Amino acid sequence: MTEQNEPATFEETKSKFDSVYFYFVILFNDSINEFSYVEDCLMKLCFKTKKDAKKIAMEAHTNGKAVCFQGSMEECETVAENMTGANLTVVLGV
């Protein structure tokens, strides 16, 4: 731990941020899946309400991509794996 007058190092700062939810799962629009299927997956796999799922699906449809989940690295990896398993296109972001 650093003394009060000494600035924190990059490593100390990075480890503090790693413990906070700075990871994302980004959903990409596709021409394969129906809108309702994407909404259902968002509710089931990303724990979204119907209203939030509809908003995220519309954002992905309109802008080409949307953040669909935010959490720890492990949570995001699990969600991304499940979304990929449901034939949706996603990537992890920081």
C-alpha atoms as a printed R data frame, in Angstrom:
   type eleno elety resid chain resno       x       y       z
1  ATOM     1    CA   MET     A     1   0.000   0.000   0.000
2  ATOM     2    CA   THR     A     2   1.273   3.478  -0.790
3  ATOM     3    CA   GLU     A     3   1.769   6.230   1.736
4  ATOM     4    CA   GLN     A     4  -0.766   9.060   1.722
5  ATOM     5    CA   ASN     A     5   1.423  11.539  -0.175
6  ATOM     6    CA   GLU     A     6   2.678   9.017  -2.710
7  ATOM     7    CA   PRO     A     7   0.554   8.507  -5.858
8  ATOM     8    CA   ALA     A     8  -0.774   5.020  -6.532
9  ATOM     9    CA   THR     A     9   1.047   2.990  -9.135
10 ATOM    10    CA   PHE     A    10  -0.596   1.766 -12.315
11 ATOM    11    CA   GLU     A    11  -0.612  -1.807 -10.987
12 ATOM    12    CA   GLU     A    12  -2.396  -0.798  -7.760
13 ATOM    13    CA   THR     A    13  -4.958   1.241  -9.681
14 ATOM    14    CA   LYS     A    14  -5.498  -1.511 -12.244
15 ATOM    15    CA   SER     A    15  -6.165  -4.115  -9.555
16 ATOM    16    CA   LYS     A    16  -8.778  -1.840  -7.972
17 ATOM    17    CA   PHE     A    17 -10.563  -1.467 -11.310
18 ATOM    18    CA   ASP     A    18 -10.343  -5.190 -12.061
19 ATOM    19    CA   SER     A    19 -12.466  -5.912  -9.005
20 ATOM    20    CA   VAL     A    20 -15.226  -3.576 -10.213
21 ATOM    21    CA   TYR     A    21 -17.614  -4.437 -13.032
22 ATOM    22    CA   PHE     A    22 -15.744  -2.936 -15.987
23 ATOM    23    CA   TYR     A    23 -16.339  -5.792 -18.419
24 ATOM    24    CA   PHE     A    24 -19.086  -5.889 -21.027
25 ATOM    25    CA   VAL     A    25 -20.753  -8.264 -23.432
26 ATOM    26    CA   ILE     A    26 -21.528  -6.571 -26.731
27 ATOM    27    CA   LEU     A    27 -24.324  -7.959 -28.900
28 ATOM    28    CA   PHE     A    28 -24.114  -7.525 -32.683
29 ATOM    29    CA   ASN     A    29 -27.023  -7.273 -35.068
30 ATOM    30    CA   ASP     A    30 -27.514 -10.174 -37.472
31 ATOM    31    CA   SER     A    31 -29.941 -10.989 -40.243
32 ATOM    32    CA   ILE     A    32 -30.508 -14.552 -39.052
33 ATOM    33    CA   ASN     A    33 -32.348 -14.351 -35.717
34 ATOM    34    CA   GLU     A    34 -35.808 -12.930 -35.245
35 ATOM    35    CA   PHE     A    35 -36.247  -9.913 -32.998
36 ATOM    36    CA   SER     A    36 -38.418 -11.837 -30.525
37 ATOM    37    CA   TYR     A    37 -35.794 -14.604 -30.242
38 ATOM    38    CA   VAL     A    38 -33.085 -12.056 -29.440
39 ATOM    39    CA   GLU     A    39 -35.358 -10.461 -26.803
40 ATOM    40    CA   ASP     A    40 -36.019 -13.867 -25.233
41 ATOM    41    CA   CYS     A    41 -32.285 -14.634 -25.097
42 ATOM    42    CA   LEU     A    42 -31.561 -11.258 -23.507
43 ATOM    43    CA   MET     A    43 -34.169 -11.917 -20.827
44 ATOM    44    CA   LYS     A    44 -33.063 -15.485 -20.177
45 ATOM    45    CA   LEU     A    45 -29.278 -15.236 -20.571
46 ATOM    46    CA   CYS     A    46 -28.576 -11.617 -19.606
47 ATOM    47    CA   PHE     A    47 -31.257 -11.362 -16.900
48 ATOM    48    CA   LYS     A    48 -32.997  -8.374 -18.531
49 ATOM    49    CA   THR     A    49 -36.600  -7.281 -18.157
50 ATOM    50    CA   LYS     A    50 -38.825  -7.394 -21.243
51 ATOM    51    CA   LYS     A    51 -38.545  -3.602 -21.543
52 ATOM    52    CA   ASP     A    52 -34.732  -3.612 -21.287
53 ATOM    53    CA   ALA     A    53 -34.420  -6.573 -23.669
54 ATOM    54    CA   LYS     A    54 -36.523  -4.775 -26.258
55 ATOM    55    CA   LYS     A    55 -34.422  -1.605 -25.868
56 ATOM    56    CA   ILE     A    56 -31.113  -3.495 -26.242
57 ATOM    57    CA   ALA     A    57 -32.366  -5.499 -29.230
58 ATOM    58    CA   MET     A    58 -33.551  -2.308 -30.918
59 ATOM    59    CA   GLU     A    59 -30.220  -0.582 -30.257
60 ATOM    60    CA   ALA     A    60 -28.328  -3.528 -31.778
61 ATOM    61    CA   HIS     A    61 -30.704  -3.523 -34.749
62 ATOM    62    CA   THR     A    62 -30.378   0.234 -35.281
63 ATOM    63    CA   ASN     A    63 -26.682   0.805 -34.472
64 ATOM    64    CA   GLY     A    64 -25.282  -2.600 -35.346
65 ATOM    65    CA   LYS     A    65 -24.264  -3.363 -31.758
66 ATOM    66    CA   ALA     A    66 -25.303  -2.823 -28.144
67 ATOM    67    CA   VAL     A    67 -23.985  -3.590 -24.675
68 ATOM    68    CA   CYS     A    68 -26.197  -6.363 -23.348
69 ATOM    69    CA   PHE     A    69 -24.442  -7.255 -20.084
70 ATOM    70    CA   GLN     A    70 -21.999  -5.705 -17.638
71 ATOM    71    CA   GLY     A    71 -20.228  -7.578 -14.853
72 ATOM    72    CA   SER     A    72 -17.047  -9.254 -13.703
73 ATOM    73    CA   MET     A    73 -14.806 -10.908 -16.256
74 ATOM    74    CA   GLU     A    74 -16.028 -14.360 -15.211
75 ATOM    75    CA   GLU     A    75 -19.704 -13.364 -15.425
76 ATOM    76    CA   CYS     A    76 -19.208 -11.787 -18.841
77 ATOM    77    CA   GLU     A    77 -17.349 -14.844 -20.140
78 ATOM    78    CA   THR     A    78 -20.219 -17.078 -19.015
79 ATOM    79    CA   VAL     A    79 -22.889 -14.835 -20.534
80 ATOM    80    CA   ALA     A    80 -20.933 -14.524 -23.799
81 ATOM    81    CA   GLU     A    81 -20.508 -18.292 -23.977
82 ATOM    82    CA   ASN     A    82 -24.241 -18.816 -23.421
83 ATOM    83    CA   MET     A    83 -25.168 -16.155 -25.986
84 ATOM    84    CA   THR     A    84 -22.822 -17.731 -28.549
85 ATOM    85    CA   GLY     A    85 -24.398 -21.091 -27.772
86 ATOM    86    CA   ALA     A    86 -27.754 -19.511 -28.621
87 ATOM    87    CA   ASN     A    87 -26.349 -18.522 -32.064
88 ATOM    88    CA   LEU     A    88 -26.018 -14.844 -31.242
89 ATOM    89    CA   THR     A    89 -22.916 -12.865 -32.168
90 ATOM    90    CA   VAL     A    90 -21.215 -11.290 -29.155
91 ATOM    91    CA   VAL     A    91 -17.762 -10.134 -28.018
92 ATOM    92    CA   LEU     A    92 -16.275  -9.242 -24.655
93 ATOM    93    CA   GLY     A    93 -15.279  -5.626 -24.058
94 ATOM    94    CA   VAL     A    94 -13.449  -3.726 -21.360
